[in-house]
Amino acid sequence: EALAVARAEGRATYLLTGLDGERRRLSATEAGALGERAARAVAHGRPALIGETILDPILPPLHLVVCGAGPDAAPLVAAAIRQGWRVDVVDPRRSWLRPERFPGARLLDAEPVDAAEATAAGEWTAVVIMSHDYLRDAAFMGSFLGRGVTYLGVLGPRDRTERLLAELPDPPADDLSVLHAPAGLDLGADGAEQVATSIVAEILAVLHGRSGGHLRDRPGPIHG
């Protein structure tokens, strides 16, 4: 029951199994405190051998929050849902939040400053800010920085994001480590569909602790 609750709430849970078959359920914080190898496993949601025990992750579907319901948001939502992710679209403009535009997503007409609270963003959440309105984007960014999300992507040029950050109180450096701006991998993407692909690819790379480079350049096995 506790595992089901953790998955429903979007929290990762870990099972630590000993040679005798005894199991302990740990939170991500508890699991990460078991040592460097465990911390790396928790960071990337992967199993690990810790001494004479096995640490197994039980991960919920990734929670993606799309901030802004403009035309380019629809391809991103569709691509995320194809991954099996749980998707929220947040925009204060209620008329933009039409179910036929975002099938399968939860639509929230929250104010940007309240977006993190409205979506219950946490450790297994990725956020993409794409309202294309400077003040709204600044408010969205301020809402999600400090929430411990896994990924925070911002559409638009790098210097625009730097100006957005300048609008906010100085965030801790740890918060900025999750910031990806411009959002997406360098695929030469052109158009909303391709940009959505590059963003989903970058989120997957971050989740798995990869750089998003060519598999042909990766030494050793391609899995693990």
CSV table of N, CA and C in Angstrom, one decimal, residues 38-205:
chain,number,residue,atom,x,y,z
A,38,ALA,N,25.1,4.4,-4.1
A,38,ALA,CA,23.7,4.5,-3.9
A,38,ALA,C,23.2,5.9,-4.4
A,39,ALA,N,23.9,6.9,-4.1
A,39,ALA,CA,23.5,8.3,-4.5
A,39,ALA,C,23.5,8.4,-6.0
A,40,ARG,N,24.5,7.8,-6.7
A,40,ARG,CA,24.4,7.8,-8.1
A,40,ARG,C,23.2,7.0,-8.7
A,41,ALA,N,22.9,5.9,-8.0
A,41,ALA,CA,21.8,5.1,-8.5
A,41,ALA,C,20.5,5.9,-8.3
A,42,VAL,N,20.4,6.6,-7.2
A,42,VAL,CA,19.1,7.3,-6.9
A,42,VAL,C,19.0,8.5,-7.9
A,43,ALA,N,20.2,9.1,-8.2
A,43,ALA,CA,20.1,10.3,-9.1
A,43,ALA,C,19.6,9.9,-10.5
A,44,HIS,N,19.9,8.6,-10.9
A,44,HIS,CA,19.5,8.2,-12.2
A,44,HIS,C,18.4,7.2,-12.2
A,45,GLY,N,17.8,6.9,-11.1
A,45,GLY,CA,16.7,5.9,-11.0
A,45,GLY,C,17.1,4.6,-11.4
A,46,ARG,N,18.3,4.1,-11.0
A,46,ARG,CA,18.7,2.8,-11.5
A,46,ARG,C,19.0,1.9,-10.3
A,47,PRO,N,19.0,0.5,-10.5
A,47,PRO,CA,19.4,-0.4,-9.4
A,47,PRO,C,20.9,-0.3,-9.2
A,48,ALA,N,21.2,-0.8,-8.0
A,48,ALA,CA,22.7,-0.9,-7.7
A,48,ALA,C,22.9,-1.9,-6.6
A,49,LEU,N,24.1,-2.5,-6.7
A,49,LEU,CA,24.6,-3.4,-5.7
A,49,LEU,C,25.3,-2.7,-4.6
A,50,ILE,N,24.8,-2.7,-3.4
A,50,ILE,CA,25.3,-1.9,-2.2
A,50,ILE,C,25.8,-3.0,-1.2
A,51,GLY,N,27.1,-3.2,-1.2
A,51,GLY,CA,27.6,-4.3,-0.3
A,51,GLY,C,27.0,-5.6,-0.6
A,52,GLU,N,26.3,-6.2,0.3
A,52,GLU,CA,25.6,-7.4,0.1
A,52,GLU,C,24.1,-7.3,0.0
A,53,THR,N,23.7,-6.1,-0.4
A,53,THR,CA,22.3,-5.8,-0.6
A,53,THR,C,22.1,-5.2,-2.0
A,54,ILE,N,20.8,-5.3,-2.5
A,54,ILE,CA,20.5,-4.8,-3.8
A,54,ILE,C,19.5,-3.7,-3.6
A,55,LEU,N,19.8,-2.5,-4.2
A,55,LEU,CA,18.9,-1.4,-4.2
A,55,LEU,C,18.1,-1.3,-5.5
A,56,ASP,N,16.8,-1.5,-5.4
A,56,ASP,CA,15.9,-1.4,-6.6
A,56,ASP,C,15.0,-0.2,-6.5
A,57,PRO,N,15.0,0.6,-7.6
A,57,PRO,CA,14.0,1.7,-7.7
A,57,PRO,C,12.6,1.3,-8.1
A,58,ILE,N,11.6,1.9,-7.5
A,58,ILE,CA,10.3,1.8,-7.9
A,58,ILE,C,9.8,3.2,-8.3
A,59,LEU,N,9.8,3.4,-9.6
A,59,LEU,CA,9.7,4.8,-10.1
A,59,LEU,C,8.3,5.0,-10.6
A,60,PRO,N,7.7,6.2,-10.3
A,60,PRO,CA,6.4,6.6,-10.9
A,60,PRO,C,6.6,7.1,-12.3
A,61,PRO,N,5.6,7.2,-13.1
A,61,PRO,CA,5.8,7.8,-14.4
A,61,PRO,C,6.3,9.3,-14.2
A,62,LEU,N,7.1,9.7,-15.1
A,62,LEU,CA,7.6,11.1,-15.0
A,62,LEU,C,6.4,12.0,-15.0
A,63,HIS,N,6.5,13.1,-14.2
A,63,HIS,CA,5.5,14.1,-14.2
A,63,HIS,C,6.0,15.3,-15.0
A,64,LEU,N,5.5,15.6,-16.1
A,64,LEU,CA,5.9,16.8,-16.9
A,64,LEU,C,4.9,17.9,-16.8
A,65,VAL,N,5.4,19.1,-16.4
A,65,VAL,CA,4.6,20.3,-16.4
A,65,VAL,C,5.0,21.2,-17.5
A,66,VAL,N,4.0,21.5,-18.4
A,66,VAL,CA,4.2,22.4,-19.5
A,66,VAL,C,3.6,23.7,-19.1
A,67,CYS,N,4.4,24.8,-19.0
A,67,CYS,CA,3.9,26.1,-18.6
A,67,CYS,C,3.7,26.9,-19.8
A,68,GLY,N,2.4,27.0,-20.2
A,68,GLY,CA,2.0,27.8,-21.4
A,68,GLY,C,1.3,26.9,-22.3
A,69,ALA,N,0.2,27.4,-22.8
A,69,ALA,CA,-0.7,26.5,-23.7
A,69,ALA,C,-0.8,27.1,-25.1
A,70,GLY,N,0.3,27.6,-25.6
A,70,GLY,CA,0.4,28.1,-26.9
A,70,GLY,C,0.4,27.0,-27.9
A,71,PRO,N,0.4,27.3,-29.2
A,71,PRO,CA,0.4,26.3,-30.3
A,71,PRO,C,1.5,25.3,-30.2
A,72,ASP,N,2.7,25.8,-29.8
A,72,ASP,CA,3.9,24.8,-29.8
A,72,ASP,C,3.9,23.9,-28.6
A,73,ALA,N,2.9,24.1,-27.6
A,73,ALA,CA,2.9,23.2,-26.5
A,73,ALA,C,2.2,21.9,-26.8
A,74,ALA,N,1.3,21.9,-27.8
A,74,ALA,CA,0.5,20.7,-28.1
A,74,ALA,C,1.4,19.6,-28.6
A,75,PRO,N,2.4,19.8,-29.5
A,75,PRO,CA,3.3,18.7,-29.9
A,75,PRO,C,4.1,18.2,-28.7
A,76,LEU,N,4.6,19.0,-27.8
A,76,LEU,CA,5.3,18.6,-26.7
A,76,LEU,C,4.5,17.7,-25.8
A,77,VAL,N,3.2,18.1,-25.5
A,77,VAL,CA,2.3,17.3,-24.7
A,77,VAL,C,2.1,15.9,-25.3
A,78,ALA,N,1.8,15.9,-26.6
A,78,ALA,CA,1.6,14.7,-27.3
A,78,ALA,C,2.8,13.7,-27.3
A,79,ALA,N,4.0,14.3,-27.5
A,79,ALA,CA,5.2,13.5,-27.4
A,79,ALA,C,5.5,12.9,-26.0
A,80,ALA,N,5.2,13.7,-25.0
A,80,ALA,CA,5.3,13.3,-23.6
A,80,ALA,C,4.4,12.2,-23.3
A,81,ILE,N,3.1,12.3,-23.7
A,81,ILE,CA,2.1,11.3,-23.4
A,81,ILE,C,2.5,9.9,-24.1
A,82,ARG,N,3.1,10.0,-25.3
A,82,ARG,CA,3.5,8.8,-25.9
A,82,ARG,C,4.6,8.1,-25.1
A,83,GLN,N,5.3,8.8,-24.3
A,83,GLN,CA,6.3,8.2,-23.4
A,83,GLN,C,5.7,7.6,-22.2
A,84,GLY,N,4.4,7.8,-22.0
A,84,GLY,CA,3.8,7.3,-20.8
A,84,GLY,C,3.9,8.2,-19.6
A,85,TRP,N,4.3,9.5,-19.9
A,85,TRP,CA,4.4,10.4,-18.8
A,85,TRP,C,3.1,11.0,-18.4
A,86,ARG,N,3.0,11.5,-17.2
A,86,ARG,CA,1.9,12.2,-16.6
A,86,ARG,C,2.1,13.7,-16.9
A,87,VAL,N,1.1,14.3,-17.6
A,87,VAL,CA,1.4,15.7,-18.1
A,87,VAL,C,0.3,16.6,-17.6
A,88,ASP,N,0.8,17.8,-17.0
A,88,ASP,CA,0.0,18.9,-16.7
A,88,ASP,C,0.3,20.1,-17.6
A,89,VAL,N,-0.7,20.8,-18.0
A,89,VAL,CA,-0.5,22.0,-18.8
A,89,VAL,C,-1.1,23.2,-17.9
A,90,VAL,N,-0.2,24.2,-17.7
A,90,VAL,CA,-0.6,25.3,-16.8
A,90,VAL,C,-0.6,26.6,-17.6
A,91,ASP,N,-1.7,27.3,-17.5
A,91,ASP,CA,-1.8,28.6,-18.1
A,91,ASP,C,-2.9,29.4,-17.5
A,92,PRO,N,-2.7,30.6,-17.1
A,92,PRO,CA,-3.8,31.4,-16.5
A,92,PRO,C,-4.9,31.8,-17.5
A,93,ARG,N,-4.7,31.6,-18.8
A,93,ARG,CA,-5.7,31.9,-19.8
A,93,ARG,C,-6.6,30.7,-20.0
A,94,ARG,N,-7.7,30.7,-19.3
A,94,ARG,CA,-8.5,29.5,-19.3
A,94,ARG,C,-9.0,29.1,-20.7
A,95,SER,N,-9.2,30.1,-21.5
A,95,SER,CA,-9.8,29.8,-22.9
A,95,SER,C,-8.8,29.1,-23.7
A,96,TRP,N,-7.5,29.1,-23.4
A,96,TRP,CA,-6.5,28.4,-24.1
A,96,TRP,C,-6.4,26.9,-23.7
A,97,LEU,N,-7.0,26.6,-22.6
A,97,LEU,CA,-6.9,25.2,-22.0
A,97,LEU,C,-8.1,24.4,-22.5
A,98,ARG,N,-8.0,23.9,-23.7
A,98,ARG,CA,-9.2,23.2,-24.3
A,98,ARG,C,-8.7,21.7,-24.4
A,99,PRO,N,-9.5,20.8,-23.9
A,99,PRO,CA,-9.2,19.4,-23.9
A,99,PRO,C,-8.8,18.8,-25.2
A,100,GLU,N,-9.5,19.3,-26.3
A,100,GLU,CA,-9.2,18.8,-27.6
A,100,GLU,C,-7.8,19.2,-28.1
A,101,ARG,N,-7.2,20.2,-27.5
A,101,ARG,CA,-5.9,20.6,-27.9
A,101,ARG,C,-4.8,19.8,-27.2
A,102,PHE,N,-5.2,19.3,-26.0
A,102,PHE,CA,-4.2,18.5,-25.2
A,102,PHE,C,-4.8,17.2,-24.7
A,103,PRO,N,-5.2,16.3,-25.6
A,103,PRO,CA,-5.8,15.1,-25.1
A,103,PRO,C,-4.8,14.3,-24.2
A,104,GLY,N,-5.4,13.8,-23.1
A,104,GLY,CA,-4.6,13.0,-22.1
A,104,GLY,C,-3.9,13.8,-21.1
A,105,ALA,N,-3.9,15.1,-21.2
A,105,ALA,CA,-3.2,16.0,-20.2
A,105,ALA,C,-4.2,16.6,-19.2
A,106,ARG,N,-3.7,16.9,-18.0
A,106,ARG,CA,-4.5,17.6,-17.0
A,106,ARG,C,-4.3,19.1,-17.3
A,107,LEU,N,-5.4,19.9,-17.3
A,107,LEU,CA,-5.3,21.3,-17.6
A,107,LEU,C,-5.6,22.1,-16.4
A,108,LEU,N,-4.7,23.0,-16.1
A,108,LEU,CA,-4.8,23.8,-14.8
A,108,LEU,C,-4.7,25.3,-15.2
A,109,ASP,N,-5.7,26.1,-14.8
A,109,ASP,CA,-5.7,27.5,-15.1
A,109,ASP,C,-5.2,28.3,-13.8
A,110,ALA,N,-4.0,27.9,-13.4
A,110,ALA,CA,-3.4,28.5,-12.2
A,110,ALA,C,-2.5,29.7,-12.6
A,111,GLU,N,-2.4,30.6,-11.7
A,111,GLU,CA,-1.4,31.7,-11.9
A,111,GLU,C,0.0,31.2,-11.9
A,112,PRO,N,0.9,31.8,-12.7
A,112,PRO,CA,2.3,31.3,-12.8
A,112,PRO,C,2.9,31.2,-11.4
A,113,VAL,N,2.7,32.2,-10.5
A,113,VAL,CA,3.4,32.1,-9.2
A,113,VAL,C,2.9,30.9,-8.4
A,114,ASP,N,1.7,30.4,-8.7
A,114,ASP,CA,1.2,29.3,-7.9
A,114,ASP,C,1.4,27.9,-8.6
A,115,ALA,N,2.1,27.9,-9.8
A,115,ALA,CA,2.1,26.7,-10.6
A,115,ALA,C,2.7,25.5,-9.9
A,116,ALA,N,3.8,25.7,-9.2
A,116,ALA,CA,4.5,24.6,-8.6
A,116,ALA,C,3.6,24.0,-7.5
A,117,GLU,N,2.9,24.8,-6.8
A,117,GLU,CA,1.9,24.3,-5.8
A,117,GLU,C,0.7,23.6,-6.4
A,118,ALA,N,0.2,24.2,-7.5
A,118,ALA,CA,-1.0,23.6,-8.1
A,118,ALA,C,-0.7,22.3,-8.8
A,119,THR,N,0.5,22.1,-9.2
A,119,THR,CA,0.9,20.8,-9.9
A,119,THR,C,1.6,19.8,-8.9
A,120,ALA,N,1.8,20.2,-7.7
A,120,ALA,CA,2.5,19.4,-6.7
A,120,ALA,C,3.8,18.9,-7.3
A,121,ALA,N,4.6,19.8,-7.8
A,121,ALA,CA,5.8,19.5,-8.4
A,121,ALA,C,6.8,19.0,-7.4
A,122,GLY,N,7.6,18.0,-7.7
A,122,GLY,CA,8.6,17.4,-6.8
A,122,GLY,C,9.7,16.8,-7.5
A,123,GLU,N,10.3,15.8,-6.8
A,123,GLU,CA,11.6,15.2,-7.2
A,123,GLU,C,11.5,14.5,-8.6
A,124,TRP,N,10.3,14.0,-9.0
A,124,TRP,CA,10.2,13.2,-10.2
A,124,TRP,C,9.4,14.1,-11.2
A,125,THR,N,9.6,15.4,-11.2
A,125,THR,CA,8.9,16.3,-12.1
A,125,THR,C,9.9,17.0,-13.0
A,126,ALA,N,9.6,17.1,-14.3
A,126,ALA,CA,10.3,17.9,-15.3
A,126,ALA,C,9.3,19.1,-15.7
A,127,VAL,N,9.9,20.2,-15.9
A,127,VAL,CA,9.1,21.4,-16.2
A,127,VAL,C,9.7,22.1,-17.4
A,128,VAL,N,8.8,22.5,-18.3
A,128,VAL,CA,9.2,23.2,-19.5
A,128,VAL,C,8.4,24.5,-19.5
A,129,ILE,N,9.1,25.7,-19.5
A,129,ILE,CA,8.5,27.0,-19.5
A,129,ILE,C,8.5,27.5,-20.9
A,130,MET,N,7.3,27.7,-21.4
A,130,MET,CA,7.1,28.1,-22.8
A,130,MET,C,5.9,28.9,-23.1
A,131,SER,N,5.6,29.9,-22.2
A,131,SER,CA,4.4,30.8,-22.4
A,131,SER,C,4.7,31.9,-23.4
A,132,HIS,N,6.0,32.2,-23.6
A,132,HIS,CA,6.5,33.2,-24.5
A,132,HIS,C,6.0,34.6,-24.1
A,133,ASP,N,5.8,34.7,-22.8
A,133,ASP,CA,5.5,36.0,-22.2
A,133,ASP,C,6.5,36.2,-21.1
A,134,TYR,N,7.2,37.3,-21.2
A,134,TYR,CA,8.4,37.5,-20.3
A,134,TYR,C,8.0,37.5,-18.8
A,135,LEU,N,7.0,38.2,-18.4
A,135,LEU,CA,6.6,38.3,-17.0
A,135,LEU,C,6.0,37.0,-16.6
A,136,ARG,N,5.2,36.3,-17.4
A,136,ARG,CA,4.7,35.0,-17.0
A,136,ARG,C,5.8,34.0,-16.8
A,137,ASP,N,6.8,34.0,-17.8
A,137,ASP,CA,7.9,33.1,-17.7
A,137,ASP,C,8.7,33.3,-16.4
A,138,ALA,N,8.9,34.6,-16.1
A,138,ALA,CA,9.7,34.9,-14.9
A,138,ALA,C,8.9,34.3,-13.6
A,139,ALA,N,7.6,34.5,-13.6
A,139,ALA,CA,6.8,34.0,-12.5
A,139,ALA,C,6.8,32.5,-12.4
A,140,PHE,N,6.7,31.8,-13.6
A,140,PHE,CA,6.8,30.4,-13.6
A,140,PHE,C,8.2,29.9,-13.1
A,141,MET,N,9.2,30.6,-13.5
A,141,MET,CA,10.6,30.2,-13.1
A,141,MET,C,10.7,30.3,-11.6
A,142,GLY,N,10.2,31.4,-11.0
A,142,GLY,CA,10.3,31.6,-9.6
A,142,GLY,C,9.5,30.6,-8.8
A,143,SER,N,8.4,30.2,-9.4
A,143,SER,CA,7.6,29.2,-8.7
A,143,SER,C,8.3,27.8,-8.6
A,144,PHE,N,9.0,27.4,-9.7
A,144,PHE,CA,9.6,26.1,-9.7
A,144,PHE,C,11.0,26.0,-9.1
A,145,LEU,N,11.8,27.0,-9.2
A,145,LEU,CA,13.1,27.0,-8.6
A,145,LEU,C,13.0,26.8,-7.1
A,146,GLY,N,13.7,25.8,-6.6
A,146,GLY,CA,13.6,25.5,-5.2
A,146,GLY,C,12.7,24.4,-4.8
A,147,ARG,N,12.0,23.8,-5.8
A,147,ARG,CA,11.0,22.7,-5.6
A,147,ARG,C,11.7,21.4,-5.7
A,148,GLY,N,13.0,21.3,-6.1
A,148,GLY,CA,13.6,20.0,-6.2
A,148,GLY,C,13.3,19.3,-7.4
A,149,VAL,N,12.8,19.9,-8.5
A,149,VAL,CA,12.4,19.2,-9.7
A,149,VAL,C,13.7,18.7,-10.4
A,150,THR,N,13.5,17.7,-11.3
A,150,THR,CA,14.6,17.0,-11.9
A,150,THR,C,15.1,17.8,-13.1
A,151,TYR,N,14.2,18.5,-13.8
A,151,TYR,CA,14.6,19.2,-15.0
A,151,TYR,C,13.8,20.5,-15.1
A,152,LEU,N,14.4,21.6,-15.4
A,152,LEU,CA,13.7,22.9,-15.6
A,152,LEU,C,14.2,23.5,-16.9
A,153,GLY,N,13.4,23.3,-18.0
A,153,GLY,CA,13.8,23.8,-19.3
A,153,GLY,C,13.0,25.1,-19.6
A,154,VAL,N,13.7,26.0,-20.3
A,154,VAL,CA,13.1,27.3,-20.7
A,154,VAL,C,13.3,27.5,-22.2
A,155,LEU,N,12.2,27.7,-23.0
A,155,LEU,CA,12.4,28.0,-24.4
A,155,LEU,C,12.9,29.4,-24.5
A,156,GLY,N,13.6,29.7,-25.6
A,156,GLY,CA,14.0,31.0,-26.0
A,156,GLY,C,15.5,31.1,-25.8
A,157,PRO,N,16.1,32.3,-26.3
A,157,PRO,CA,17.5,32.5,-26.3
A,157,PRO,C,18.1,32.5,-24.8
A,158,ARG,N,19.4,32.1,-24.7
A,158,ARG,CA,20.0,32.1,-23.4
A,158,ARG,C,20.0,33.4,-22.7
A,159,ASP,N,20.2,34.5,-23.5
A,159,ASP,CA,20.3,35.8,-22.8
A,159,ASP,C,18.9,36.2,-22.2
A,160,ARG,N,17.8,35.7,-22.8
A,160,ARG,CA,16.5,36.0,-22.3
A,160,ARG,C,16.4,35.3,-20.9
A,161,THR,N,16.8,34.0,-20.8
A,161,THR,CA,16.8,33.3,-19.6
A,161,THR,C,17.6,34.0,-18.5
A,162,GLU,N,18.8,34.5,-18.9
A,162,GLU,CA,19.6,35.2,-18.0
A,162,GLU,C,18.9,36.5,-17.4
A,163,ARG,N,18.1,37.1,-18.3
A,163,ARG,CA,17.4,38.3,-17.8
A,163,ARG,C,16.2,37.9,-16.9
A,164,LEU,N,15.6,36.7,-17.2
A,164,LEU,CA,14.6,36.2,-16.3
A,164,LEU,C,15.1,35.9,-14.9
A,165,LEU,N,16.3,35.3,-14.9
A,165,LEU,CA,16.9,35.0,-13.6
A,165,LEU,C,17.2,36.2,-12.8
A,166,ALA,N,17.6,37.3,-13.5
A,166,ALA,CA,17.9,38.5,-12.9
A,166,ALA,C,16.7,39.2,-12.2
A,167,GLU,N,15.5,38.8,-12.6
A,167,GLU,CA,14.3,39.3,-12.0
A,167,GLU,C,14.0,38.6,-10.7
A,168,LEU,N,14.7,37.5,-10.4
A,168,LEU,CA,14.4,36.7,-9.2
A,168,LEU,C,15.4,37.0,-8.1
A,169,PRO,N,15.1,36.7,-6.8
A,169,PRO,CA,16.1,36.7,-5.8
A,169,PRO,C,17.1,35.6,-6.1
A,170,ASP,N,18.3,35.7,-5.7
A,170,ASP,CA,19.4,34.8,-6.0
A,170,ASP,C,19.0,33.4,-5.6
A,171,PRO,N,18.8,32.5,-6.5
A,171,PRO,CA,18.5,31.1,-6.2
A,171,PRO,C,19.7,30.3,-5.8
A,172,PRO,N,19.6,29.3,-5.0
A,172,PRO,CA,20.8,28.5,-4.6
A,172,PRO,C,21.4,27.8,-5.9
A,173,ALA,N,22.7,27.6,-5.9
A,173,ALA,CA,23.4,27.1,-7.1
A,173,ALA,C,22.8,25.7,-7.4
A,174,ASP,N,22.4,24.9,-6.4
A,174,ASP,CA,21.8,23.6,-6.6
A,174,ASP,C,20.6,23.7,-7.5
A,175,ASP,N,19.8,24.7,-7.3
A,175,ASP,CA,18.6,24.9,-8.1
A,175,ASP,C,19.0,25.1,-9.6
A,176,LEU,N,20.0,25.9,-9.8
A,176,LEU,CA,20.4,26.3,-11.2
A,176,LEU,C,21.0,25.1,-11.9
A,177,SER,N,21.4,24.0,-11.2
A,177,SER,CA,22.0,22.9,-11.9
A,177,SER,C,20.9,22.1,-12.7
A,178,VAL,N,19.7,22.3,-12.4
A,178,VAL,CA,18.6,21.6,-13.1
A,178,VAL,C,18.1,22.4,-14.3
A,179,LEU,N,18.6,23.7,-14.5
A,179,LEU,CA,18.1,24.6,-15.5
A,179,LEU,C,18.7,24.3,-16.8
A,180,HIS,N,17.9,24.2,-17.8
A,180,HIS,CA,18.3,23.9,-19.2
A,180,HIS,C,17.7,25.0,-20.1
A,181,ALA,N,18.6,25.9,-20.5
A,181,ALA,CA,18.1,27.0,-21.3
A,181,ALA,C,19.2,27.4,-22.4
A,182,PRO,N,18.9,27.3,-23.6
A,182,PRO,CA,17.6,26.9,-24.2
A,182,PRO,C,17.3,25.4,-24.0
A,183,ALA,N,16.0,25.1,-23.9
A,183,ALA,CA,15.6,23.7,-23.6
A,183,ALA,C,15.8,22.9,-24.9
A,184,GLY,N,16.3,21.6,-24.7
A,184,GLY,CA,16.4,20.7,-25.9
A,184,GLY,C,17.8,20.4,-26.2
A,185,LEU,N,18.0,19.3,-26.9
A,185,LEU,CA,19.2,18.9,-27.5
A,185,LEU,C,19.5,19.6,-28.8
A,186,ASP,N,20.7,19.7,-29.2
A,186,ASP,CA,21.1,20.3,-30.4
A,186,ASP,C,20.9,19.4,-31.6
A,187,LEU,N,19.7,19.3,-32.1
A,187,LEU,CA,19.4,18.4,-33.2
A,187,LEU,C,19.2,19.1,-34.5
A,188,GLY,N,19.4,20.5,-34.5
A,188,GLY,CA,19.0,21.2,-35.6
A,188,GLY,C,17.5,21.3,-35.9
A,189,ALA,N,16.8,21.2,-34.8
A,189,ALA,CA,15.3,21.1,-34.9
A,189,ALA,C,14.7,22.4,-35.5
A,190,ASP,N,13.7,22.2,-36.3
A,190,ASP,CA,13.0,23.3,-37.0
A,190,ASP,C,11.5,23.0,-36.9
A,191,GLY,N,10.8,23.9,-36.3
A,191,GLY,CA,9.3,23.7,-36.1
A,191,GLY,C,9.0,23.1,-34.8
A,192,ALA,N,7.7,23.2,-34.4
A,192,ALA,CA,7.3,22.8,-33.1
A,192,ALA,C,7.4,21.3,-32.9
A,193,GLU,N,7.1,20.5,-33.9
A,193,GLU,CA,7.2,19.1,-33.7
A,193,GLU,C,8.7,18.6,-33.4
A,194,GLN,N,9.6,19.2,-34.2
A,194,GLN,CA,11.0,18.8,-34.0
A,194,GLN,C,11.5,19.4,-32.7
A,195,VAL,N,11.1,20.6,-32.3
A,195,VAL,CA,11.6,21.1,-31.0
A,195,VAL,C,11.0,20.2,-29.9
A,196,ALA,N,9.8,19.8,-30.0
A,196,ALA,CA,9.3,18.9,-29.0
A,196,ALA,C,10.1,17.6,-28.8
A,197,THR,N,10.5,17.1,-30.0
A,197,THR,CA,11.4,15.9,-30.0
A,197,THR,C,12.7,16.1,-29.3
A,198,SER,N,13.3,17.3,-29.5
A,198,SER,CA,14.6,17.6,-28.9
A,198,SER,C,14.4,17.8,-27.4
A,199,ILE,N,13.3,18.4,-27.0
A,199,ILE,CA,13.1,18.6,-25.5
A,199,ILE,C,12.9,17.2,-24.8
A,200,VAL,N,12.0,16.4,-25.4
A,200,VAL,CA,11.8,15.1,-24.8
A,200,VAL,C,13.1,14.3,-24.7
A,201,ALA,N,13.9,14.4,-25.8
A,201,ALA,CA,15.2,13.6,-25.8
A,201,ALA,C,16.1,14.2,-24.7
A,202,GLU,N,16.1,15.5,-24.5
A,202,GLU,CA,17.0,16.0,-23.4
A,202,GLU,C,16.5,15.6,-22.1
A,203,ILE,N,15.2,15.6,-21.8
A,203,ILE,CA,14.7,15.1,-20.6
A,203,ILE,C,15.1,13.7,-20.3
A,204,LEU,N,14.9,12.8,-21.3
A,204,LEU,CA,15.3,11.4,-21.2
A,204,LEU,C,16.8,11.3,-20.8
A,205,ALA,N,17.6,12.1,-21.5
A,205,ALA,CA,19.1,12.1,-21.2
A,205,ALA,C,19.4,12.5,-19.8
